[in-house]
Amino acid sequence: MVLILCGKSCTGKDTIKRNLVNYYNFTPLITLTTRPKRDNEIDGVDYNFISLSELENLAHNGRIIEYRKFNTLVNGKEGTWFYATPLYHLEDLEDYVIILDPRGARKFIDYHGKDNCCLLCIESDEISRLNRAKQRPNFDQTEWDRRLETDSKDFGYFELYDNVYSYILN
């Protein structure tokens, strides 16, 4: 079974995932990103940090379920970041956990099957989310504003959850 954690930025997804891995023996499925690693992140734990050419190679070879492109502005510097969900070989008796956005969750469920996935949507108020964001190293208000706008678009379309989500945690 794969537990998919889905929620807006800074809703506690990483904390829940870490607890599931550390205390309940879930196996983490790690997504890919081309964005720079933050000071507190660990390659292979938080994300697999890869180059754009590595991502293009994986996509060309059919090793990606889905990917998303984000145009960013951090510290006044424009950039383009990609996030991707690689294909995984899943063992039937293993419990997995992965963090995905709504589109990624839909594609993952379509690929692996609804019977093999449980979608947990995590909600949190905006003040708590902002406070969590400001505690992160390298907090950037412009990038936070972009993430809020993206979250508004991504989570404004609730058809994703029709007959798919299992739980909503507030």
PDB file of N, CA, C and O in Angstrom, residues 9 11 30 32 46 64 77 96 105 110 114 116 137 145 152 158 161:
ATOM      1  N   SER A   9       1.748  23.991   0.731  1.00  0.00           N
ATOM      2  CA  SER A   9       3.072  24.221   1.314  1.00  0.00           C
ATOM      3  C   SER A   9       2.978  24.415   2.822  1.00  0.00           C
ATOM      4  O   SER A   9       2.080  25.099   3.311  1.00  0.00           O
ATOM      5  N   THR A  11       2.166  22.417   5.368  1.00  0.00           N
ATOM      6  CA  THR A  11       1.046  21.867   6.133  1.00  0.00           C
ATOM      7  C   THR A  11       1.476  20.734   7.066  1.00  0.00           C
ATOM      8  O   THR A  11       0.656  20.203   7.798  1.00  0.00           O
ATOM      9  N   ILE A  30      10.987   8.660  -2.737  1.00  0.00           N
ATOM     10  CA  ILE A  30      11.580   9.988  -2.837  1.00  0.00           C
ATOM     11  C   ILE A  30      11.377  10.524  -4.252  1.00  0.00           C
ATOM     12  O   ILE A  30      11.707   9.851  -5.236  1.00  0.00           O
ATOM     13  N   LEU A  32      11.964  13.564  -7.288  1.00  0.00           N
ATOM     14  CA  LEU A  32      13.134  14.203  -7.883  1.00  0.00           C
ATOM     15  C   LEU A  32      12.910  15.698  -8.011  1.00  0.00           C
ATOM     16  O   LEU A  32      11.782  16.146  -8.198  1.00  0.00           O
ATOM     17  N   ASP A  46      15.182  13.993   1.502  1.00  0.00           N
ATOM     18  CA  ASP A  46      14.127  14.971   1.231  1.00  0.00           C
ATOM     19  C   ASP A  46      13.696  14.903  -0.234  1.00  0.00           C
ATOM     20  O   ASP A  46      12.515  14.911  -0.544  1.00  0.00           O
ATOM     21  N   ILE A  64       9.748   8.203 -15.736  1.00  0.00           N
ATOM     22  CA  ILE A  64       9.061   9.241 -14.971  1.00  0.00           C
ATOM     23  C   ILE A  64       7.555   9.059 -15.126  1.00  0.00           C
ATOM     24  O   ILE A  64       7.068   8.878 -16.236  1.00  0.00           O
ATOM     25  N   LYS A  77      16.440  36.434  -8.214  1.00  0.00           N
ATOM     26  CA  LYS A  77      17.004  35.666  -9.326  1.00  0.00           C
ATOM     27  C   LYS A  77      15.943  34.723  -9.899  1.00  0.00           C
ATOM     28  O   LYS A  77      15.394  33.895  -9.174  1.00  0.00           O
ATOM     29  N   TYR A  96       4.429   2.028   1.867  1.00  0.00           N
ATOM     30  CA  TYR A  96       5.219   3.138   1.352  1.00  0.00           C
ATOM     31  C   TYR A  96       4.532   4.455   1.686  1.00  0.00           C
ATOM     32  O   TYR A  96       3.316   4.504   1.889  1.00  0.00           O
ATOM     33  N   ALA A 105      -0.359  13.251  -7.480  1.00  0.00           N
ATOM     34  CA  ALA A 105      -1.135  12.198  -6.816  1.00  0.00           C
ATOM     35  C   ALA A 105      -2.064  11.505  -7.804  1.00  0.00           C
ATOM     36  O   ALA A 105      -2.162  10.274  -7.820  1.00  0.00           O
ATOM     37  N   ASP A 110      -3.313   6.821 -10.948  1.00  0.00           N
ATOM     38  CA  ASP A 110      -3.655   6.251 -12.261  1.00  0.00           C
ATOM     39  C   ASP A 110      -2.650   5.178 -12.661  1.00  0.00           C
ATOM     40  O   ASP A 110      -3.025   4.145 -13.222  1.00  0.00           O
ATOM     41  N   LYS A 114      -5.880   2.555  -7.949  1.00  0.00           N
ATOM     42  CA  LYS A 114      -6.575   3.090  -6.773  1.00  0.00           C
ATOM     43  C   LYS A 114      -6.551   2.117  -5.596  1.00  0.00           C
ATOM     44  O   LYS A 114      -6.480   2.527  -4.442  1.00  0.00           O
ATOM     45  N   ASN A 116      -4.207   0.272  -4.681  1.00  0.00           N
ATOM     46  CA  ASN A 116      -2.875   0.195  -4.091  1.00  0.00           C
ATOM     47  C   ASN A 116      -2.458   1.487  -3.393  1.00  0.00           C
ATOM     48  O   ASN A 116      -1.344   1.568  -2.876  1.00  0.00           O
ATOM     49  N   PRO A 137      15.265  27.532   6.763  1.00  0.00           N
ATOM     50  CA  PRO A 137      16.427  28.282   6.278  1.00  0.00           C
ATOM     51  C   PRO A 137      16.129  28.821   4.877  1.00  0.00           C
ATOM     52  O   PRO A 137      15.375  28.218   4.121  1.00  0.00           O
ATOM     53  N   ASP A 145       5.235  33.750  -1.796  1.00  0.00           N
ATOM     54  CA  ASP A 145       4.052  34.269  -2.496  1.00  0.00           C
ATOM     55  C   ASP A 145       3.752  33.437  -3.750  1.00  0.00           C
ATOM     56  O   ASP A 145       2.599  33.159  -4.057  1.00  0.00           O
ATOM     57  N   SER A 152      -2.985  27.730  -4.463  1.00  0.00           N
ATOM     58  CA  SER A 152      -4.358  28.155  -4.724  1.00  0.00           C
ATOM     59  C   SER A 152      -4.886  27.519  -6.005  1.00  0.00           C
ATOM     60  O   SER A 152      -6.018  27.042  -6.054  1.00  0.00           O
ATOM     61  N   PHE A 158     -11.064  20.524  -7.037  1.00  0.00           N
ATOM     62  CA  PHE A 158     -11.277  19.381  -6.154  1.00  0.00           C
ATOM     63  C   PHE A 158     -11.779  18.122  -6.835  1.00  0.00           C
ATOM     64  O   PHE A 158     -12.044  17.138  -6.181  1.00  0.00           O
ATOM     65  N   TYR A 161     -10.199  14.801  -5.892  1.00  0.00           N
ATOM     66  CA  TYR A 161     -10.576  14.028  -4.724  1.00  0.00           C
ATOM     67  C   TYR A 161     -11.825  13.179  -4.915  1.00  0.00           C
ATOM     68  O   TYR A 161     -12.105  12.312  -4.106  1.00  0.00           O
TER      69      TYR A 161
END
